[in-house]
Amino acid sequence: MHGSSLRLAVDLVPEGILLVGALLLGAMALSRSARPRSAQVLTALTLVVAASVQLVYLNGMPAAGYRVYSDGLVVDRYTVFLVPVMCVLALVSVAASGPLLARIATHVAEYHALILLTVLGGALLVAAREMAALWMALELLSLCLVLLVGVVKTDRRGSEAAVKQLVVGGAASATLLYGFALLYGAGGSTVLVDVALQVGHATAASALGMALAVAVLALGVGGTAVAGSLARLAVTTFPFEVGNWTALVALVAALTMLYASVAALSEGSLRRLLGLLAIGQVGVLLLGLLGHDPDQKGIAALMFGLATGGVTVAGMFAVLALLDGSVGDSLDDCRGLSRRSPLAALMLGVGVVSLVGAPPLIGFFAKLFLLQSAVLAGYAWLVLVALVTSVIGAVPAARLLRLMFVEDTEGDIAPAASAASAVRVAVGLCAGATVLLGVLAQPLFNLASGGAGTVH
């Protein structure tokens, strides 16, 4: 552990950069003179610098990483892998925000500040090794997500989604806090590693696993940060030899995959269909928690799936910004999309095919690695559930592909003129990554394995 305050500050430089960027945007908001372009550029630069500085830690980093603030946080290869991933996903969001900024012209700086604070909360969350630090980071992330979802006050759907996010997030937070109370009562410490050394009886592990499982079900769509933090929690806190909590996580994973695939069959909204496919991917990612033993490579598969799946999902939702105002929310509005907007159709096409798990796209390899870890962990039945739900999920995906590439529609509706070049670049890069990263699947997985091996 580093003894000097300077060393402690150095270990958290990326988080400090994100905080300074958010404060600068806050100052711009107070001045009421912020231009959308200036806020976007400042946010993008902050994210790029934070991600770059995070990667610098790889040079000479010890296997155990750097422990910060009395074991409350740790900077290791696991953190170094996930934080840049979150920065990249945030960059896609910033690039795709063009149409939205026109609707929140007086709150542009606040919007971008919330994006940086969301990444900050996520960065602290994946680094947390202590209950109070983890819970506070989770609250920062959750509250920022609520505000981002409801940023357009006049949008009924956004307001409804924000209220749902607040209620569900609050329930999940309370459940997780109850689980931490059980952990503290059983182990007598708020440091997760210390608790793991003392919590050994099945009853406590079962109750704690239930708290973990419910929190995952409620916040699973929260993204990379929540899943990454739960992976660290699983490795550092719950004993390998106690299987009660893994059984509960397996049940949640199965229910998540079944719900998403079945609900997608009759879904007629494009946004909701994409959301359901993303939720189904969360269920598959949970398989990595079940194989969290180092020999089963489950955490590495989870990290790989978070990075590759995150890029795919971000690209698909960036398409909605690209098509803002030119295509309705109904699937029927996507008829002939390949002829009206080839780039949007390409991203949606490769995105849904990748999430279903069809080769040779990157989603196939992510699902393959996760299924392998589940088999090694002894959950062959859950692998069968994943395969069946993938087949079910392929039905609505095929329907969307048919509408976009086979069927035609009357008239000639062009994409919205407000779609800036930044949105097109973001969509194009995400589509290219979804297709081309399949070639680099094994090197990327090896990189994730190096990070997973340092989780402690």
Short mmCIF file of C-alpha atoms in Angstrom, two decimals:
data_model
loop_
_atom_site.label_atom_id
_atom_site.label_comp_id
_atom_site.label_asym_id
_atom_site.label_seq_id
_atom_site.Cartn_x
_atom_site.Cartn_y
_atom_site.Cartn_z
CA MET A 1 0.00 0.00 0.00
CA HIS A 2 1.34 3.46 -0.83
CA GLY A 3 1.96 5.70 2.11
CA SER A 4 2.13 9.16 0.59
CA SER A 5 -0.80 11.34 -0.33
CA LEU A 6 0.91 12.07 -3.64
CA ARG A 7 0.97 8.37 -4.49
CA LEU A 8 -2.71 8.07 -3.60
CA ALA A 9 -3.54 11.00 -5.87
CA VAL A 10 -1.50 9.56 -8.74
CA ASP A 11 -3.36 6.27 -8.54
CA LEU A 12 -6.66 8.08 -9.14
CA VAL A 13 -5.58 10.51 -11.86
CA PRO A 14 -8.12 9.20 -14.46
CA GLU A 15 -10.96 9.65 -11.99
CA GLY A 16 -9.62 13.11 -11.16
CA ILE A 17 -9.59 14.03 -14.85
CA LEU A 18 -13.22 12.98 -15.19
CA LEU A 19 -14.17 15.00 -12.11
CA VAL A 20 -12.32 18.12 -13.31
CA GLY A 21 -14.00 17.82 -16.71
CA ALA A 22 -17.41 17.59 -15.06
CA LEU A 23 -16.65 20.64 -12.88
CA LEU A 24 -15.56 22.66 -15.92
CA LEU A 25 -18.79 21.75 -17.67
CA GLY A 26 -20.66 22.76 -14.53
CA ALA A 27 -18.95 26.14 -14.65
CA MET A 28 -19.93 26.47 -18.31
CA ALA A 29 -23.52 25.70 -17.33
CA LEU A 30 -23.50 28.45 -14.69
CA SER A 31 -22.19 30.97 -17.19
CA ARG A 32 -25.09 30.18 -19.55
CA SER A 33 -22.76 30.84 -22.46
CA ALA A 34 -21.86 27.27 -23.35
CA ARG A 35 -22.04 26.30 -26.97
CA PRO A 36 -23.04 22.71 -27.81
CA ARG A 37 -19.88 22.24 -29.84
CA SER A 38 -17.63 23.44 -27.00
CA ALA A 39 -19.30 21.12 -24.49
CA GLN A 40 -18.99 18.16 -26.86
CA VAL A 41 -15.31 18.81 -27.56
CA LEU A 42 -14.46 19.24 -23.87
CA THR A 43 -16.31 16.04 -22.97
CA ALA A 44 -14.66 14.05 -25.75
CA LEU A 45 -11.18 15.32 -24.83
CA THR A 46 -11.77 14.49 -21.17
CA LEU A 47 -12.81 10.94 -22.00
CA VAL A 48 -9.87 10.38 -24.36
CA VAL A 49 -7.34 11.73 -21.86
CA ALA A 50 -8.82 9.73 -18.96
CA ALA A 51 -8.76 6.50 -20.98
CA SER A 52 -5.21 7.15 -22.18
CA VAL A 53 -3.91 7.88 -18.69
CA GLN A 54 -5.62 4.74 -17.40
CA LEU A 55 -3.75 2.66 -19.98
CA VAL A 56 -0.44 4.21 -18.87
CA TYR A 57 -0.80 2.31 -15.59
CA LEU A 58 -0.06 -0.91 -17.47
CA ASN A 59 3.60 0.11 -17.64
CA GLY A 60 5.27 -1.53 -14.67
CA MET A 61 2.04 -2.32 -12.82
CA PRO A 62 2.53 -5.09 -10.21
CA ALA A 63 0.26 -8.13 -10.35
CA ALA A 64 -1.66 -6.97 -7.28
CA GLY A 65 -2.17 -3.49 -8.70
CA TYR A 66 -2.28 -0.37 -6.54
CA ARG A 67 -4.44 -0.26 -3.43
CA VAL A 68 -5.90 3.13 -2.65
CA TYR A 69 -7.44 4.62 0.49
CA SER A 70 -7.17 1.73 2.96
CA ASP A 71 -8.18 -0.97 0.48
CA GLY A 72 -11.33 0.92 -0.45
CA LEU A 73 -10.29 1.07 -4.10
CA VAL A 74 -7.81 -0.83 -6.23
CA VAL A 75 -6.20 0.03 -9.56
CA ASP A 76 -5.34 -3.25 -11.29
CA ARG A 77 -5.35 -4.65 -14.82
CA TYR A 78 -9.04 -5.47 -14.41
CA THR A 79 -9.81 -1.79 -13.80
CA VAL A 80 -7.45 -0.69 -16.57
CA PHE A 81 -9.37 -2.91 -19.01
CA LEU A 82 -12.89 -1.80 -18.08
CA VAL A 83 -12.48 1.96 -17.55
CA PRO A 84 -11.29 2.66 -21.14
CA VAL A 85 -14.19 0.52 -22.38
CA MET A 86 -16.61 2.78 -20.50
CA CYS A 87 -14.88 5.86 -21.90
CA VAL A 88 -15.26 4.53 -25.45
CA LEU A 89 -18.96 3.81 -24.90
CA ALA A 90 -19.42 7.31 -23.50
CA LEU A 91 -17.66 8.75 -26.56
CA VAL A 92 -20.19 7.00 -28.79
CA SER A 93 -22.98 8.55 -26.72
CA VAL A 94 -21.44 12.01 -27.04
CA ALA A 95 -21.07 11.63 -30.80
CA ALA A 96 -24.66 10.45 -31.14
CA SER A 97 -26.10 13.28 -29.04
CA GLY A 98 -26.40 15.80 -31.88
CA PRO A 99 -30.18 15.56 -32.43
CA LEU A 100 -30.78 15.54 -28.68
CA LEU A 101 -28.79 18.73 -28.06
CA ALA A 102 -31.21 20.72 -30.20
CA ARG A 103 -33.97 19.79 -27.73
CA ILE A 104 -31.98 20.71 -24.60
CA ALA A 105 -30.23 23.81 -25.93
CA THR A 106 -30.20 25.49 -22.51
CA HIS A 107 -28.84 22.43 -20.68
CA VAL A 108 -26.11 21.19 -23.00
CA ALA A 109 -23.28 21.61 -20.50
CA GLU A 110 -25.23 19.90 -17.72
CA TYR A 111 -25.98 16.96 -20.00
CA HIS A 112 -22.31 16.41 -20.82
CA ALA A 113 -21.33 16.87 -17.17
CA LEU A 114 -23.73 14.05 -16.29
CA ILE A 115 -22.07 11.82 -18.88
CA LEU A 116 -18.66 12.39 -17.28
CA LEU A 117 -20.06 11.83 -13.78
CA THR A 118 -21.65 8.59 -14.99
CA VAL A 119 -18.28 7.35 -16.23
CA LEU A 120 -16.69 8.52 -12.97
CA GLY A 121 -19.21 6.53 -10.97
CA GLY A 122 -18.57 3.50 -13.15
CA ALA A 123 -14.78 3.83 -12.80
CA LEU A 124 -15.05 3.99 -9.01
CA LEU A 125 -17.53 1.12 -9.02
CA VAL A 126 -15.29 -1.37 -10.82
CA ALA A 127 -12.38 -0.38 -8.55
CA ALA A 128 -14.28 -0.65 -5.25
CA ARG A 129 -13.19 -3.30 -2.72
CA GLU A 130 -15.05 -1.88 0.26
CA MET A 131 -18.79 -1.77 0.90
CA ALA A 132 -19.23 1.97 1.49
CA ALA A 133 -17.10 2.88 -1.53
CA LEU A 134 -19.00 0.43 -3.73
CA TRP A 135 -22.42 1.61 -2.60
CA MET A 136 -21.58 5.32 -2.99
CA ALA A 137 -20.18 4.73 -6.49
CA LEU A 138 -23.30 2.76 -7.39
CA GLU A 139 -25.53 5.60 -6.18
CA LEU A 140 -23.57 8.17 -8.21
CA LEU A 141 -23.91 6.02 -11.31
CA SER A 142 -27.59 5.28 -10.76
CA LEU A 143 -28.63 8.89 -10.08
CA CYS A 144 -26.74 10.19 -13.11
CA LEU A 145 -28.42 7.58 -15.31
CA VAL A 146 -31.84 8.66 -14.02
CA LEU A 147 -31.09 12.30 -14.85
CA LEU A 148 -29.76 11.40 -18.30
CA VAL A 149 -32.82 9.33 -19.14
CA GLY A 150 -35.16 12.17 -18.14
CA VAL A 151 -33.08 15.03 -19.51
CA VAL A 152 -35.84 16.07 -21.95
CA LYS A 153 -38.58 17.18 -19.59
CA THR A 154 -41.25 17.39 -22.29
CA ASP A 155 -40.64 13.83 -23.51
CA ARG A 156 -43.28 11.59 -21.95
CA ARG A 157 -41.38 8.39 -22.71
CA GLY A 158 -38.18 9.78 -21.22
CA SER A 159 -39.94 10.91 -18.05
CA GLU A 160 -41.63 7.53 -17.70
CA ALA A 161 -38.34 5.71 -18.19
CA ALA A 162 -36.63 7.96 -15.64
CA VAL A 163 -39.27 7.21 -13.00
CA LYS A 164 -38.98 3.48 -13.68
CA GLN A 165 -35.19 3.71 -13.47
CA LEU A 166 -35.45 5.56 -10.16
CA VAL A 167 -37.88 3.06 -8.62
CA VAL A 168 -36.11 -0.06 -9.86
CA GLY A 169 -32.68 1.36 -9.09
CA GLY A 170 -33.79 2.30 -5.58
CA ALA A 171 -35.14 -1.20 -4.95
CA ALA A 172 -31.92 -2.76 -6.21
CA SER A 173 -29.80 -0.39 -4.13
CA ALA A 174 -31.79 -1.19 -1.00
CA THR A 175 -31.49 -4.92 -1.67
CA LEU A 176 -27.75 -4.64 -2.16
CA LEU A 177 -27.44 -2.57 1.01
CA TYR A 178 -29.30 -5.29 2.91
CA GLY A 179 -26.86 -7.83 1.52
CA PHE A 180 -23.96 -5.69 2.71
CA ALA A 181 -25.52 -5.56 6.18
CA LEU A 182 -25.53 -9.35 6.23
CA LEU A 183 -21.93 -9.39 5.05
CA TYR A 184 -20.85 -6.98 7.76
CA GLY A 185 -22.73 -8.92 10.41
CA ALA A 186 -21.13 -12.18 9.31
CA GLY A 187 -17.60 -10.90 8.72
CA GLY A 188 -17.26 -7.89 11.01
CA SER A 189 -15.62 -5.74 8.32
CA THR A 190 -16.61 -3.56 5.40
CA VAL A 191 -13.57 -4.64 3.34
CA LEU A 192 -14.74 -7.32 0.94
CA VAL A 193 -11.57 -9.41 1.10
CA ASP A 194 -11.67 -9.51 4.91
CA VAL A 195 -15.30 -10.62 4.80
CA ALA A 196 -14.48 -13.42 2.37
CA LEU A 197 -12.05 -14.90 4.87
CA GLN A 198 -14.75 -15.22 7.52
CA VAL A 199 -18.03 -15.86 5.71
CA GLY A 200 -18.23 -19.59 5.22
CA HIS A 201 -21.62 -20.91 6.19
CA ALA A 202 -24.15 -21.69 3.51
CA THR A 203 -27.05 -19.74 5.04
CA ALA A 204 -25.26 -16.39 4.92
CA ALA A 205 -23.85 -17.07 1.45
CA SER A 206 -27.33 -17.98 0.20
CA ALA A 207 -28.85 -14.77 1.55
CA LEU A 208 -26.00 -12.69 0.19
CA GLY A 209 -26.29 -14.39 -3.15
CA MET A 210 -29.98 -13.51 -3.26
CA ALA A 211 -29.15 -9.85 -2.65
CA LEU A 212 -26.59 -10.03 -5.42
CA ALA A 213 -28.99 -11.73 -7.82
CA VAL A 214 -31.82 -9.25 -7.26
CA ALA A 215 -29.44 -6.33 -7.70
CA VAL A 216 -28.24 -7.81 -10.98
CA LEU A 217 -31.81 -8.29 -12.23
CA ALA A 218 -32.68 -4.67 -11.50
CA LEU A 219 -29.48 -2.97 -12.59
CA GLY A 220 -28.19 -5.41 -15.19
CA VAL A 221 -28.98 -3.06 -18.07
CA GLY A 222 -26.96 -0.37 -16.30
CA GLY A 223 -23.99 -1.61 -18.27
CA THR A 224 -20.37 -2.36 -17.94
CA ALA A 225 -19.80 -0.77 -14.55
CA VAL A 226 -22.44 -2.72 -12.64
CA ALA A 227 -21.51 -6.06 -14.20
CA GLY A 228 -17.82 -5.40 -13.68
CA SER A 229 -18.34 -4.50 -10.04
CA LEU A 230 -20.48 -7.57 -9.42
CA ALA A 231 -17.75 -9.73 -10.94
CA ARG A 232 -15.22 -8.30 -8.49
CA LEU A 233 -17.72 -8.79 -5.66
CA ALA A 234 -18.20 -12.43 -6.65
CA VAL A 235 -14.47 -13.15 -6.81
CA THR A 236 -13.43 -11.30 -3.67
CA THR A 237 -16.32 -12.03 -1.33
CA PHE A 238 -18.23 -15.24 -2.00
CA PRO A 239 -16.47 -18.55 -1.30
CA PHE A 240 -15.88 -20.85 -4.27
CA GLU A 241 -17.00 -23.87 -2.30
CA VAL A 242 -20.47 -22.50 -1.48
CA GLY A 243 -22.78 -22.95 -4.45
CA ASN A 244 -26.01 -21.39 -3.15
CA TRP A 245 -25.37 -17.93 -4.54
CA THR A 246 -24.26 -19.25 -7.92
CA ALA A 247 -27.49 -21.23 -8.20
CA LEU A 248 -29.47 -18.04 -7.60
CA VAL A 249 -27.46 -16.14 -10.20
CA ALA A 250 -28.03 -19.01 -12.64
CA LEU A 251 -31.78 -18.74 -12.05
CA VAL A 252 -31.72 -14.99 -12.66
CA ALA A 253 -29.68 -15.50 -15.84
CA ALA A 254 -32.17 -18.07 -17.15
CA LEU A 255 -35.18 -15.88 -16.37
CA THR A 256 -33.52 -12.85 -17.97
CA MET A 257 -32.74 -14.71 -21.20
CA LEU A 258 -36.20 -16.28 -21.36
CA TYR A 259 -38.03 -13.02 -20.69
CA ALA A 260 -36.03 -11.05 -23.25
CA SER A 261 -36.34 -13.61 -26.04
CA VAL A 262 -40.05 -14.34 -25.54
CA ALA A 263 -41.00 -10.66 -25.14
CA ALA A 264 -39.09 -9.79 -28.31
CA LEU A 265 -41.25 -12.17 -30.37
CA SER A 266 -44.29 -9.88 -30.26
CA GLU A 267 -42.52 -6.52 -29.90
CA GLY A 268 -43.45 -3.96 -32.53
CA SER A 269 -41.30 -1.06 -31.34
CA LEU A 270 -37.77 -0.72 -32.69
CA ARG A 271 -36.42 0.88 -29.51
CA ARG A 272 -37.96 -1.74 -27.26
CA LEU A 273 -36.79 -4.58 -29.50
CA LEU A 274 -33.22 -3.33 -29.32
CA GLY A 275 -33.60 -2.96 -25.56
CA LEU A 276 -34.88 -6.52 -25.19
CA LEU A 277 -31.99 -7.88 -27.24
CA ALA A 278 -29.60 -5.97 -24.98
CA ILE A 279 -31.30 -7.38 -21.87
CA GLY A 280 -30.95 -10.87 -23.29
CA GLN A 281 -27.24 -10.19 -23.67
CA VAL A 282 -27.09 -9.30 -19.96
CA GLY A 283 -28.48 -12.75 -19.14
CA VAL A 284 -25.73 -14.36 -21.20
CA LEU A 285 -23.09 -12.21 -19.51
CA LEU A 286 -24.18 -13.54 -16.13
CA LEU A 287 -22.80 -16.92 -17.19
CA GLY A 288 -19.36 -15.45 -16.62
CA LEU A 289 -20.11 -14.97 -12.91
CA LEU A 290 -20.90 -18.67 -12.59
CA GLY A 291 -17.48 -19.60 -13.94
CA HIS A 292 -15.57 -17.17 -11.75
CA ASP A 293 -13.02 -19.79 -10.73
CA PRO A 294 -9.71 -18.84 -12.46
CA ASP A 295 -9.57 -22.21 -14.25
CA GLN A 296 -12.99 -21.62 -15.82
CA LYS A 297 -12.12 -18.26 -17.44
CA GLY A 298 -15.58 -16.92 -16.64
CA ILE A 299 -14.47 -13.43 -15.58
CA ALA A 300 -12.32 -13.09 -18.70
CA ALA A 301 -15.31 -14.11 -20.83
CA LEU A 302 -17.46 -11.57 -18.97
CA MET A 303 -14.92 -8.79 -19.61
CA PHE A 304 -14.71 -9.77 -23.28
CA GLY A 305 -18.50 -9.78 -23.58
CA LEU A 306 -18.85 -6.41 -21.85
CA ALA A 307 -16.38 -4.75 -24.20
CA THR A 308 -17.61 -6.26 -27.46
CA GLY A 309 -21.31 -6.30 -26.61
CA GLY A 310 -21.13 -2.74 -25.33
CA VAL A 311 -19.77 -1.47 -28.63
CA THR A 312 -22.46 -3.34 -30.56
CA VAL A 313 -25.34 -2.09 -28.41
CA ALA A 314 -23.99 1.47 -28.39
CA GLY A 315 -23.80 1.41 -32.17
CA MET A 316 -27.37 0.17 -32.54
CA PHE A 317 -28.75 2.91 -30.31
CA ALA A 318 -26.61 5.49 -32.11
CA VAL A 319 -28.59 4.51 -35.21
CA LEU A 320 -31.68 5.95 -33.52
CA ALA A 321 -29.90 9.32 -33.43
CA LEU A 322 -28.88 8.92 -37.07
CA LEU A 323 -32.51 8.32 -38.05
CA ASP A 324 -33.97 10.91 -35.70
CA GLY A 325 -37.15 12.31 -37.20
CA SER A 326 -37.05 10.28 -40.42
CA VAL A 327 -38.14 6.86 -39.18
CA GLY A 328 -40.84 6.16 -36.63
CA ASP A 329 -40.53 3.84 -33.67
CA SER A 330 -42.52 1.03 -35.29
CA LEU A 331 -40.74 -1.89 -36.93
CA ASP A 332 -42.93 -1.34 -40.00
CA ASP A 333 -41.22 2.03 -40.44
CA CYS A 334 -37.98 0.14 -41.11
CA ARG A 335 -39.25 -1.26 -44.41
CA GLY A 336 -36.70 -0.65 -47.14
CA LEU A 337 -34.29 1.02 -44.71
CA SER A 338 -31.28 -0.41 -46.57
CA ARG A 339 -32.20 1.74 -49.58
CA ARG A 340 -32.99 4.87 -47.58
CA SER A 341 -30.07 4.73 -45.14
CA PRO A 342 -27.55 1.95 -45.91
CA LEU A 343 -25.32 2.82 -42.95
CA ALA A 344 -28.17 2.61 -40.44
CA ALA A 345 -29.39 -0.68 -41.90
CA LEU A 346 -25.85 -2.09 -41.83
CA MET A 347 -25.37 -1.26 -38.14
CA LEU A 348 -28.78 -2.59 -37.13
CA GLY A 349 -28.24 -5.70 -39.23
CA VAL A 350 -24.81 -6.66 -37.92
CA GLY A 351 -25.86 -5.60 -34.42
CA VAL A 352 -28.86 -7.89 -34.07
CA VAL A 353 -27.05 -10.76 -35.80
CA SER A 354 -24.09 -10.34 -33.44
CA LEU A 355 -26.28 -10.27 -30.33
CA VAL A 356 -28.04 -13.43 -31.48
CA GLY A 357 -24.60 -15.03 -31.67
CA ALA A 358 -24.16 -15.84 -35.34
CA PRO A 359 -20.62 -16.34 -36.68
CA PRO A 360 -18.28 -14.79 -37.67
CA LEU A 361 -19.31 -11.60 -35.86
CA ILE A 362 -17.79 -10.69 -32.53
CA GLY A 363 -20.96 -11.58 -30.60
CA PHE A 364 -20.52 -15.22 -31.61
CA PHE A 365 -17.12 -15.43 -29.92
CA ALA A 366 -18.36 -13.60 -26.82
CA LYS A 367 -21.21 -16.07 -26.44
CA LEU A 368 -18.87 -19.01 -27.16
CA PHE A 369 -16.42 -18.01 -24.41
CA LEU A 370 -19.27 -17.47 -21.93
CA LEU A 371 -20.91 -20.81 -22.72
CA GLN A 372 -17.58 -22.60 -22.35
CA SER A 373 -17.09 -21.12 -18.88
CA ALA A 374 -20.62 -22.17 -17.87
CA VAL A 375 -19.98 -25.75 -19.02
CA LEU A 376 -16.73 -25.88 -17.02
CA ALA A 377 -18.63 -24.56 -13.99
CA GLY A 378 -21.15 -27.40 -14.27
CA TYR A 379 -24.12 -25.46 -15.66
CA ALA A 380 -24.76 -27.38 -18.86
CA TRP A 381 -28.52 -26.92 -18.42
CA LEU A 382 -28.06 -23.16 -18.50
CA VAL A 383 -26.06 -23.47 -21.71
CA LEU A 384 -29.05 -25.29 -23.20
CA VAL A 385 -31.31 -22.43 -22.08
CA ALA A 386 -28.94 -19.93 -23.69
CA LEU A 387 -28.95 -21.83 -26.98
CA VAL A 388 -32.75 -22.14 -27.02
CA THR A 389 -33.26 -18.46 -26.24
CA SER A 390 -30.74 -17.56 -28.96
CA VAL A 391 -32.87 -19.47 -31.47
CA ILE A 392 -36.00 -17.71 -30.19
CA GLY A 393 -34.26 -14.34 -30.34
CA ALA A 394 -33.25 -15.02 -33.93
CA VAL A 395 -36.93 -14.85 -34.98
CA PRO A 396 -37.50 -11.12 -34.26
CA ALA A 397 -33.98 -10.41 -35.51
CA ALA A 398 -34.81 -12.12 -38.82
CA ARG A 399 -38.06 -10.14 -39.01
CA LEU A 400 -36.15 -6.88 -38.67
CA LEU A 401 -33.60 -7.97 -41.29
CA ARG A 402 -36.38 -8.89 -43.71
CA LEU A 403 -38.05 -5.52 -43.28
CA MET A 404 -34.82 -3.61 -43.82
CA PHE A 405 -33.24 -5.56 -46.66
CA VAL A 406 -36.03 -7.45 -48.47
CA GLU A 407 -39.26 -5.49 -48.23
CA ASP A 408 -39.78 -2.05 -49.70
CA THR A 409 -42.01 0.89 -48.87
CA GLU A 410 -43.71 3.57 -50.88
CA GLY A 411 -42.08 6.94 -51.08
CA ASP A 412 -38.51 8.02 -50.56
CA ILE A 413 -37.81 9.16 -47.04
CA ALA A 414 -34.24 10.29 -46.45
CA PRO A 415 -32.47 10.26 -43.10
CA ALA A 416 -32.91 13.37 -41.00
CA ALA A 417 -30.80 16.30 -42.05
CA SER A 418 -29.84 16.87 -38.40
CA ALA A 419 -27.73 13.70 -38.41
CA ALA A 420 -24.25 15.17 -38.02
CA SER A 421 -21.09 13.64 -39.42
CA ALA A 422 -20.02 12.68 -35.89
CA VAL A 423 -23.08 10.44 -35.59
CA ARG A 424 -22.28 8.77 -38.90
CA VAL A 425 -18.66 8.22 -37.90
CA ALA A 426 -19.71 6.68 -34.57
CA VAL A 427 -22.20 4.34 -36.24
CA GLY A 428 -19.68 3.37 -38.91
CA LEU A 429 -16.93 2.62 -36.39
CA CYS A 430 -19.26 0.52 -34.23
CA ALA A 431 -20.44 -1.44 -37.28
CA GLY A 432 -16.86 -1.99 -38.40
CA ALA A 433 -15.79 -3.10 -34.92
CA THR A 434 -18.67 -5.57 -34.68
CA VAL A 435 -17.62 -7.16 -37.96
CA LEU A 436 -13.83 -6.92 -37.88
CA LEU A 437 -13.08 -7.61 -34.21
CA GLY A 438 -14.09 -11.22 -34.76
CA VAL A 439 -10.70 -11.65 -36.43
CA LEU A 440 -9.01 -10.44 -33.23
CA ALA A 441 -11.22 -12.41 -30.85
CA GLN A 442 -8.46 -14.58 -29.38
CA PRO A 443 -5.95 -11.75 -28.76
CA LEU A 444 -8.70 -9.67 -27.16
CA PHE A 445 -9.71 -12.60 -24.98
CA ASN A 446 -6.09 -13.09 -23.92
CA LEU A 447 -5.97 -9.41 -22.95
CA ALA A 448 -9.15 -9.84 -20.91
CA SER A 449 -7.70 -12.96 -19.28
CA GLY A 450 -4.71 -10.93 -18.12
CA GLY A 451 -7.03 -8.47 -16.44
CA ALA A 452 -9.27 -11.15 -14.95
CA GLY A 453 -6.30 -12.87 -13.35
CA THR A 454 -5.59 -9.81 -11.21
CA VAL A 455 -9.06 -9.47 -9.65
CA HIS A 456 -8.69 -9.70 -5.89
#
